[in-house]
Coordinates of C-alpha atoms and ligand atoms in Angstrom, one line a residue:
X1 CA 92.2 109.3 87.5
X2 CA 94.2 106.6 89.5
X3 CA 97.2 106.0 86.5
X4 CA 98.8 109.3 87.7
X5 CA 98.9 108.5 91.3
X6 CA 99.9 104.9 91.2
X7 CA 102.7 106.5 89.0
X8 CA 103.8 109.3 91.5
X9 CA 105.6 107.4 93.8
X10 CA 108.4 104.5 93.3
X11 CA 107.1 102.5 96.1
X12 CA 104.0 100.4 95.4
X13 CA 103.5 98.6 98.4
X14 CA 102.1 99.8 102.2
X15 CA 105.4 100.7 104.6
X16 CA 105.7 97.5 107.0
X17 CA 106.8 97.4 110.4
X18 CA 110.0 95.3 110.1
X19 CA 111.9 95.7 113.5
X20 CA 114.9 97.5 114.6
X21 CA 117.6 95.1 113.7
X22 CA 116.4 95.1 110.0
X23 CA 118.2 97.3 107.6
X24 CA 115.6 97.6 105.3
X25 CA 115.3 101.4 104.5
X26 CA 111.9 101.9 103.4
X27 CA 110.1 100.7 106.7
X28 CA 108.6 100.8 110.3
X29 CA 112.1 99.9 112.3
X30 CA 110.1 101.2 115.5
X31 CA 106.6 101.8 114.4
X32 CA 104.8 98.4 115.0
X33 CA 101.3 99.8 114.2
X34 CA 99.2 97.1 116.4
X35 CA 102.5 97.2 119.2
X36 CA 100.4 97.5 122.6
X37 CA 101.7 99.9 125.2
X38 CA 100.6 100.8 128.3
X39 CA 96.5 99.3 127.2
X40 CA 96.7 100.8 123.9
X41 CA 98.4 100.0 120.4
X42 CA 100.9 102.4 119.3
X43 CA 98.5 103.7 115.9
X44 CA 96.0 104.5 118.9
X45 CA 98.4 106.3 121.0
X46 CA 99.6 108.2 118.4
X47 CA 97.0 108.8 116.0
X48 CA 98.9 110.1 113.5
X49 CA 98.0 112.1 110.1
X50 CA 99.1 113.1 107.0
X51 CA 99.0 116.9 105.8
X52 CA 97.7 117.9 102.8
X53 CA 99.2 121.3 102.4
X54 CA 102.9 120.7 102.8
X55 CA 102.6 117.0 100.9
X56 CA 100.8 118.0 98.5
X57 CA 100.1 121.9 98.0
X58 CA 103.3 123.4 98.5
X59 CA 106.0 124.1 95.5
X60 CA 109.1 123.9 97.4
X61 CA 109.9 127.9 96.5
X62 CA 111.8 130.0 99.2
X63 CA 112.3 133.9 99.4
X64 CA 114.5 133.8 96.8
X65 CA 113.9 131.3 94.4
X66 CA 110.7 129.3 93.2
X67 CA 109.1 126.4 92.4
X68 CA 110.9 123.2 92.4
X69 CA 108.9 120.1 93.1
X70 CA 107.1 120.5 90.1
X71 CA 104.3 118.3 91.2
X72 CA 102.2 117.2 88.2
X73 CA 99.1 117.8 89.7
X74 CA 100.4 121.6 90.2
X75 CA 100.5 122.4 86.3
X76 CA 97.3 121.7 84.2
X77 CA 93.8 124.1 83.0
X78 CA 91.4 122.9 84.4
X79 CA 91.5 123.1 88.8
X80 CA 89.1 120.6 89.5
X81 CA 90.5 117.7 87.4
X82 CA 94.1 118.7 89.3
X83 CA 92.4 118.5 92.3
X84 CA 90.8 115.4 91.3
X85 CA 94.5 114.0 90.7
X86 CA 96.0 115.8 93.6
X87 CA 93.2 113.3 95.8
X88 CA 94.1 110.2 93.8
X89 CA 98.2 110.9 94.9
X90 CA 97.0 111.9 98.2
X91 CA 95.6 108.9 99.2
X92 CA 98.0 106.5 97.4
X93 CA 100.0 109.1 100.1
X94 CA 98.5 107.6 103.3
X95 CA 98.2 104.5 101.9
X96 CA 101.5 103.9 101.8
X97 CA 102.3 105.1 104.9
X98 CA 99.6 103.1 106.3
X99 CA 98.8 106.3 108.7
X100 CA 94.8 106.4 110.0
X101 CA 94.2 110.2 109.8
X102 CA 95.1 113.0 107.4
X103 CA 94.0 116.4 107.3
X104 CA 93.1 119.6 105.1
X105 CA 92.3 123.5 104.8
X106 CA 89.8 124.3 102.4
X107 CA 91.5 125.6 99.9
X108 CA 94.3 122.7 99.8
X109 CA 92.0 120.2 98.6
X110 CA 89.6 122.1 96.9
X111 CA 89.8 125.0 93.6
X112 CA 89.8 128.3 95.9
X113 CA 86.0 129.7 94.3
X114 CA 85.8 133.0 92.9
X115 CA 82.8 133.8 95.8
X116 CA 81.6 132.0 98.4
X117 CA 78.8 130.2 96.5
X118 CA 81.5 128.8 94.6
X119 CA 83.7 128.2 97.5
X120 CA 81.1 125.5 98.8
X121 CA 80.3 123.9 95.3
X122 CA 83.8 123.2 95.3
X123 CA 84.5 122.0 98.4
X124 CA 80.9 119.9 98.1
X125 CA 82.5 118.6 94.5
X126 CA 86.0 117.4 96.9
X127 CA 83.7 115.8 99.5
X128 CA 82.1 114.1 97.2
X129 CA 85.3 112.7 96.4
X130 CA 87.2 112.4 99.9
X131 CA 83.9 110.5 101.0
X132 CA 84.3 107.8 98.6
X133 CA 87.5 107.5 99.2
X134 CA 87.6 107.3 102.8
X135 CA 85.0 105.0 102.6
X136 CA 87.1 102.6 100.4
X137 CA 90.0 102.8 102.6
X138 CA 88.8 103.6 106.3
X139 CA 91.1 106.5 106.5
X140 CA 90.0 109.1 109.1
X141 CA 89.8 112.8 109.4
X142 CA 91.5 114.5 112.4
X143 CA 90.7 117.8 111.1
X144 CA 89.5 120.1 108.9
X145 CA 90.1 124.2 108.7
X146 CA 89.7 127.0 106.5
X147 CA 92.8 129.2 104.7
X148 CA 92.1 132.5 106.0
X149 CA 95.3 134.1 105.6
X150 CA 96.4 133.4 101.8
X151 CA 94.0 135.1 99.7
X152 CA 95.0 139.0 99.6
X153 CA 91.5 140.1 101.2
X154 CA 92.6 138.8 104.6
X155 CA 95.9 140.8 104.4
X156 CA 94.8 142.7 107.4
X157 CA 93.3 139.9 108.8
X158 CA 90.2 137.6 108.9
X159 CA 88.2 137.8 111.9
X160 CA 90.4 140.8 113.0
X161 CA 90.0 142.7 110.4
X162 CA 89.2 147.0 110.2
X163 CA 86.3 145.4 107.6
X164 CA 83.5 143.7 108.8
X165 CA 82.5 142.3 105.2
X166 CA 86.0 140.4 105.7
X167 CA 84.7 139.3 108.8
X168 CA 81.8 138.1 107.0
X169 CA 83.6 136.7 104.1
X170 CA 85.7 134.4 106.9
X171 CA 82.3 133.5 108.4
X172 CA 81.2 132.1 105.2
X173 CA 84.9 130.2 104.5
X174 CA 84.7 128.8 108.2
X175 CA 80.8 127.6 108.0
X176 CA 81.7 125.9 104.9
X177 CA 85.0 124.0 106.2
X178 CA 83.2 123.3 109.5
X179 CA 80.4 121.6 107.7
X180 CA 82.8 119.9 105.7
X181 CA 84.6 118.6 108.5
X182 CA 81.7 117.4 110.2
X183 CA 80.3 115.8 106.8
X184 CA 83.2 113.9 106.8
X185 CA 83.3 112.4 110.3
X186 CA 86.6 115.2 111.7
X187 CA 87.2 114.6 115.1
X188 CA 88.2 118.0 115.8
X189 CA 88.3 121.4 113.8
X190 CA 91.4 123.8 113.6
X191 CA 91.6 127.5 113.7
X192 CA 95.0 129.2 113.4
X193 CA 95.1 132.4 113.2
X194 CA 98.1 133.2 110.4
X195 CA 96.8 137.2 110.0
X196 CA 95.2 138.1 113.6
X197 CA 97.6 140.1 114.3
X198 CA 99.5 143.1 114.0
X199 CA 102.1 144.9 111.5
X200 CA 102.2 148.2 113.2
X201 CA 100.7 149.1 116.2
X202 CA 99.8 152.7 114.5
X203 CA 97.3 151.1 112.5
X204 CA 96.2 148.8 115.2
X205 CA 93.4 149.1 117.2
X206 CA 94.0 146.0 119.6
X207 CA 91.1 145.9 122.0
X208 CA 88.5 146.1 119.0
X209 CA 90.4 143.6 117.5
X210 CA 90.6 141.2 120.4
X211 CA 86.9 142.2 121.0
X212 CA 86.3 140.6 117.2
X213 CA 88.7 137.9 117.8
X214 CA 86.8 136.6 120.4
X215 CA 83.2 137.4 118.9
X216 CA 84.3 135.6 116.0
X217 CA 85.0 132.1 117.9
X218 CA 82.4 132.3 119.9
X219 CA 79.9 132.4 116.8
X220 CA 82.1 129.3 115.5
X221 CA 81.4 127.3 118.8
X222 CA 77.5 128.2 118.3
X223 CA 77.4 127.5 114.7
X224 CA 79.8 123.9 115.6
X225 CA 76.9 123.5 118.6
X226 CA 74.0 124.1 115.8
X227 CA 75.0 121.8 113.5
X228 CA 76.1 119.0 115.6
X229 CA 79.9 118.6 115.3
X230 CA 81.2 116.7 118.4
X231 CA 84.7 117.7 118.0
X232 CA 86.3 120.6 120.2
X233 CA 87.7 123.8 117.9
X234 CA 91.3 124.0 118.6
X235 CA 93.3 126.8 118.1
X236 CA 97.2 126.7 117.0
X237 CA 98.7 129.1 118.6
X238 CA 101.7 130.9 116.8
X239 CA 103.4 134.2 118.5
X240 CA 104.4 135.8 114.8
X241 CA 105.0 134.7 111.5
X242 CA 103.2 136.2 109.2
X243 CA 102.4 139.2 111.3
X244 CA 104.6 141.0 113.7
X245 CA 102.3 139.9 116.6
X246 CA 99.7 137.0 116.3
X247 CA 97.3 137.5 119.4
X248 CA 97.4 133.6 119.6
X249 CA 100.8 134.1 120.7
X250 CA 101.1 130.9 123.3
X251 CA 99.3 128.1 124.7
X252 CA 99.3 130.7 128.0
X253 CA 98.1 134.2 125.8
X254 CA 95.5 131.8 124.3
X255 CA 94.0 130.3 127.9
X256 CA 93.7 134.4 129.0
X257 CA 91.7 134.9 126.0
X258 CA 89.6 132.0 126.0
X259 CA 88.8 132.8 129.6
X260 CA 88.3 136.5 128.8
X261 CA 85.3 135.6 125.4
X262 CA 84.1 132.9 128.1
X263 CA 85.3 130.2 125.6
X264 CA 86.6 127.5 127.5
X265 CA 83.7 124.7 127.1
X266 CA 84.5 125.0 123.3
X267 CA 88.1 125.3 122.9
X268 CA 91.4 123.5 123.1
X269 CA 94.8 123.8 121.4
X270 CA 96.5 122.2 118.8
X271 CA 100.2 122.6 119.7
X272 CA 103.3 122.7 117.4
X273 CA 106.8 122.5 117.9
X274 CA 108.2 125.4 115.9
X275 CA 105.6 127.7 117.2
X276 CA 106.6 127.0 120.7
X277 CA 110.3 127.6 120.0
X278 CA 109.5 130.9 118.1
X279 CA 107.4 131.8 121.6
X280 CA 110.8 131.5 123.2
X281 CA 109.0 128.0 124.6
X282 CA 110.5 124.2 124.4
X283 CA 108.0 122.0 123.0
X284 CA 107.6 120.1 126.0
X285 CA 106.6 123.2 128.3
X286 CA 103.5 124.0 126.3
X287 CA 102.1 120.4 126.3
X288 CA 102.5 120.9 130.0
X289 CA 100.9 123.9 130.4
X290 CA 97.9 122.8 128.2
X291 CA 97.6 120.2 130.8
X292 CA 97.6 122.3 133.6
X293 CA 95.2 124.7 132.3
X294 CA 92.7 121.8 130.4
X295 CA 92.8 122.9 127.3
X296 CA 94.8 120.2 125.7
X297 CA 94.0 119.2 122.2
X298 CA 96.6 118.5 119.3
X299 CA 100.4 118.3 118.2
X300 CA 101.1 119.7 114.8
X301 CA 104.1 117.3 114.7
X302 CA 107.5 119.1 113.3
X303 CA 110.9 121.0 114.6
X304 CA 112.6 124.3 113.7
X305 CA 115.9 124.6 112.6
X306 CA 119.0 126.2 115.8
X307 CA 120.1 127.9 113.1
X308 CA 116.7 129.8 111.1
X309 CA 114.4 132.2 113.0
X310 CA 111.2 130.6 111.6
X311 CA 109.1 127.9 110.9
X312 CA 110.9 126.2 108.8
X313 CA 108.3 123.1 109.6
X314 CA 111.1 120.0 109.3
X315 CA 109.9 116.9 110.2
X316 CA 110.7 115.9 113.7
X317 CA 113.3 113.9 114.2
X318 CA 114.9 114.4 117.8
X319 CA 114.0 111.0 119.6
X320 CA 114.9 113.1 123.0
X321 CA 112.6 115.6 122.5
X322 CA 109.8 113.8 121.4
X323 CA 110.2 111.3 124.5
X324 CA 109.6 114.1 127.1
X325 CA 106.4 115.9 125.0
X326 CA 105.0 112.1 124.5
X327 CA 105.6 111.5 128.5
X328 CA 103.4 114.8 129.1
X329 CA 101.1 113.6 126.5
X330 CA 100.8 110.0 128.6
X331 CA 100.5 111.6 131.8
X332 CA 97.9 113.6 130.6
X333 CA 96.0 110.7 129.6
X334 CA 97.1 110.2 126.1
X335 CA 95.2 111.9 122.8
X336 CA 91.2 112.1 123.0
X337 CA 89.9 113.3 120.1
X338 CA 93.5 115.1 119.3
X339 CA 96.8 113.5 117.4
X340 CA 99.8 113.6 115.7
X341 CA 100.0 115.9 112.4
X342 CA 102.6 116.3 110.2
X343 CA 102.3 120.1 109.4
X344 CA 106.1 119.3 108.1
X345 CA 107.5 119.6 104.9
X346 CA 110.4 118.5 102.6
X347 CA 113.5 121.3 102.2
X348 CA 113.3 122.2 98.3
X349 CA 115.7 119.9 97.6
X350 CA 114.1 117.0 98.4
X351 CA 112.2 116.8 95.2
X352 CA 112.1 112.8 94.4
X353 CA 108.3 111.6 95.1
X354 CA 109.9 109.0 97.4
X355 CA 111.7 111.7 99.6
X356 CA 107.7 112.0 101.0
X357 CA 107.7 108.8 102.1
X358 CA 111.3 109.2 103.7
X359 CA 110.3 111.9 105.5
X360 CA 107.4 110.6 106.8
X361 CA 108.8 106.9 108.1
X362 CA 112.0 108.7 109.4
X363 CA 109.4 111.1 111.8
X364 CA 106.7 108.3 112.8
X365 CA 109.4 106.1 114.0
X366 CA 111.1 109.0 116.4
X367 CA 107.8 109.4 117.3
X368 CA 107.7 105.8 118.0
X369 CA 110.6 105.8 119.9
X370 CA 109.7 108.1 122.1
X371 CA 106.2 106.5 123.1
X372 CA 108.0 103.4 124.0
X373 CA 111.0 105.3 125.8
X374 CA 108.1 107.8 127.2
X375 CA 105.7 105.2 128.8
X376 CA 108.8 103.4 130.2
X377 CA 110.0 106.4 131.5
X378 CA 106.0 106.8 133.5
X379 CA 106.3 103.4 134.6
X380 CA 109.4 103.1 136.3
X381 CA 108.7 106.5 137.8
X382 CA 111.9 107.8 136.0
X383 CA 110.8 111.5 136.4
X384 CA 107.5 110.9 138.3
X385 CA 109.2 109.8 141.3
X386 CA 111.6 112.5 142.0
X387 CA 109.3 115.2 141.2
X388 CA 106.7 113.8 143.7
X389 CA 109.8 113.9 146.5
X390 CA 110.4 117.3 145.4
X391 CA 107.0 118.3 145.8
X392 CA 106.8 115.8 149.2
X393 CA 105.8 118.7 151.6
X394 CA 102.6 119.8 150.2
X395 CA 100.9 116.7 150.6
X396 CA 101.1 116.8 154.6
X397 CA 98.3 118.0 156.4
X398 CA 100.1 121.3 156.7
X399 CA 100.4 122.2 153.1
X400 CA 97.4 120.9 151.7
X401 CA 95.3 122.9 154.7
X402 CA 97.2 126.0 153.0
X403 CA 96.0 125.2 149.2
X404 CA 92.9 124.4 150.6
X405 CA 92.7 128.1 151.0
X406 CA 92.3 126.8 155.1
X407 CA 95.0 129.0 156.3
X408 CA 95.3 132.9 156.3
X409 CA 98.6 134.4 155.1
X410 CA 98.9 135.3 159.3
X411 CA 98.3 131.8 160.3
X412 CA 101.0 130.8 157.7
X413 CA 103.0 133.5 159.2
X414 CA 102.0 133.1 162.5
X415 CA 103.2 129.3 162.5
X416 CA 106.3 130.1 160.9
X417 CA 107.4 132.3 163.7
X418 CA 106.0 129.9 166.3
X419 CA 108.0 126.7 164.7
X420 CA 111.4 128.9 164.1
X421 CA 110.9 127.4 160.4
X422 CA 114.2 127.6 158.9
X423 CA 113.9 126.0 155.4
X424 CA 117.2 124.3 154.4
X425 CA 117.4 124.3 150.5
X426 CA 117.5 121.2 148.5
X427 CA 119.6 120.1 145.3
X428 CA 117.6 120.9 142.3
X429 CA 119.2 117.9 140.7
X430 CA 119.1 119.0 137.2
X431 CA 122.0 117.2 136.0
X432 CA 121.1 114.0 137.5
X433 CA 117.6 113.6 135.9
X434 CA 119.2 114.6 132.8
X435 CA 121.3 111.5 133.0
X436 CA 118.1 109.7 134.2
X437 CA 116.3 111.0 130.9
X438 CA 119.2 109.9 128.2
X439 CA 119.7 106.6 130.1
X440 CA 116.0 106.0 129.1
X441 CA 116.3 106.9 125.4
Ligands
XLS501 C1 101.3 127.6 110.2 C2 100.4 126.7 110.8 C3 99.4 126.1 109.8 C4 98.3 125.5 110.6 C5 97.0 125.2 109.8 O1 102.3 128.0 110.7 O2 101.2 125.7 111.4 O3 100.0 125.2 109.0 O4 98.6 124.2 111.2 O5 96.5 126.4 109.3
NI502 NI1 100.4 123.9 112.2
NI503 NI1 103.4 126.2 111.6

């Protein structure tokens, strides 16, 4: 089982941090693993993980052409010795990046069963497996989640579905991949919901289907609560793509309904930078409205393309971007139980086994970049300081009386009048903290 994986890829040896005058290719030129930044090393900060389904499930096919990878471990008889071999080139994968986490659906890692009894033999059989492996090399989990949106029964949906035995069928898929995840020590588990959604709204009953929507994580965070998993469910929200609609449509849409099913004990998000963009959002806003609202969990680390309408998953690569989510990030606090995956993939012309690697070491170092130009940027007060000035006249007595709900909307009127207020406006100095921000990249 190992020849074919030590085969797979050219490079043999770990990726090593080698600094940024070095112009060796294959390396950390910013990514200095045990680096410490603002009290933590840069691996904790940035807790980053490897993907299974992009690295190692998908074909590189398009809309109008196939399969061009042509992994090895994609073209055999029998689906649990390729899955088996898929494991072994996974994990010589991570290895070589030297990353602490990966993570998996269900039906990446394991033979998709024909039923559900089957389903959990076969994801039993792949735990079996990651266990010893992760055992051998101390790699971590970040998460775990079940496919529920490529198999044609879920065509109309999983937990929205008109069927309630489809809804049941997705109980089963998520019980097993939830007890998977906690088996294998996950510190968080994923639900994105790729099919709850809409085609047409004449087929569409949407309060019943928000109704099972919410039903249906709510008996996730009970089951999660039953067995014992620590880790919060996160869901990734997405506003289309599959559907027409997704009802997880944005980090906002998905704090309404959480509040609505009474799910906000349980559940965080797991942000991602194409969906944001295809929500009409910059990356950036959504990791600060998580904060706001508490709910932040996750990055599902990639970029979309100016050009394409959808997510086209790239790997992330824009060192200016990246610094202002990883300086919402830090002033949140930095990751908890949450980190940094690469739900990216090669274009499907990237088809040497190396191109992987590539990838992967070009990404983790932007990210890199940004942590050290991000937690600069927090201790200088680069952004922090002008935005407290801005803000300046709420902390007097005055305005925190008002947001301490101590003032009437008369008394605030009232005073107005008796003052003569008259407000002179001040610059919004876009321009100017852009030049800050680039200065600090
Ligand atoms: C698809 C999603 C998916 C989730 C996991 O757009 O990003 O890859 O991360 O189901
Ligand atoms: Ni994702
Ligand atoms: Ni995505």
């Amino acid at each position: 089982m190992n020849a074919p994986a030590s085969r797979f890829f050219g490079a043999t040896e770990p990726v090593r941090y080698v600094g940024p005058e070095s112009d060796a290719e294959l390396a950390y030129h910013w990514y200095d693993k045990n680096r410490v930044i603002a009290g933590r090393t840069m691996a904790e900060h940035l807790r980053f993980a490897v993907c299974y389904w992009h690295s190692l499930c998908w074909p590189g096919g398009d809309p109008f052409g196939g399969e061009t990878f042509l992994r090895p471990w994609m073209h055999g008889v029998d689906p649990m010795a390729m899955a088996k071999t898929k494991a072994d080139v996974a994990f010589d994968l991570f290895r070589l990046l030297d990353v602490p986490f990966f993570t998996f659906h269900d039906v990446d890692a394991a033979p998709e069963g024909a039923n559900l009894t089957e389903q959990a033999s076969n994801v039993s059989a792949i735990c079996d497996v990651f266990e010893a492996k992760m055992e051998e090399t101390g790699l971590k989990l970040l998460w775990g989640t079940a496919n529920l949106f490529s198999n044609r029964r879920y065509m109309a949906g999983a937990a929205t579905n008109p069927d309630p035995d489809v809804f049941a069928y997705a109980a089963g898929q998520v019980r097993i991949a939830l007890e998977a995840t906690k088996r294998l020590g996950g510190a968080n588990y994923v639900l994105w919901g790729g099919r709850e959604g809409y085609e047409t709204l004449l087929n569409t009953d949407m309060k019943r289907e928000l109704d099972q929507f919410g039903r249906f994580l709510a008996m996730v965070a009970e089951h999660k609560h039953k067995i014992g998993f620590d880790g919060p469910l996160l869901i990734e929200p997405k506003p289309r793509e599959p559907t027409k609609h997704q009802y997880d449509f944005d980090v906002a849409t998905v704090y309404g309904f959480l509040e609505r099913y009474d799910l906000l004990a349980d559940v965080k998000v797991n942000i991602e930078q194409n969906h944001a963009l295809l929500a009409g959002h910059t990356f950036d806003h959504e990791v600060m409205l998580a904060n706001a609202l508490g709910i932040f969990g996750s990055i599902d680390i990639n970029r979309g393309d100016a050009l394409l309408g959808w997510d086209t998953d790239q790997f992330a690569m824009d060192v200016g971007e990246l610094t202002l989510v990883l300086h919402e990030i830090l002033k949140g606090g930095g990751f908890t139980t949450g980190g940094m995956n690469f739900d990216a993939k090669v274009r499907r012309q990237s088809i040497d086994p190396d191109d992987l690697l590539f990838a992967h070491v070009g990404s983790i170092d932007a990210c890199a970049r940004a942590l050290i130009n991000a937690s600069a940027m927090l201790e200088k007060g680069t952004l922090e300081r002008p935005r407290a000035e801005r803000y300046a006249g709420w902390e007097s007595a005055e305005g925190k009386a008002i947001l301490a709900g101590e003032r009437s909307l008369a008394d605030v009127a009232d005073r107005a009048i008796a003052e003569k207020l008259d407000p002179k406006p001040c610059s919004g100095r876009q321009e100017r903290l852009e030049g800050l921000v680039m200065r600090s990249l």
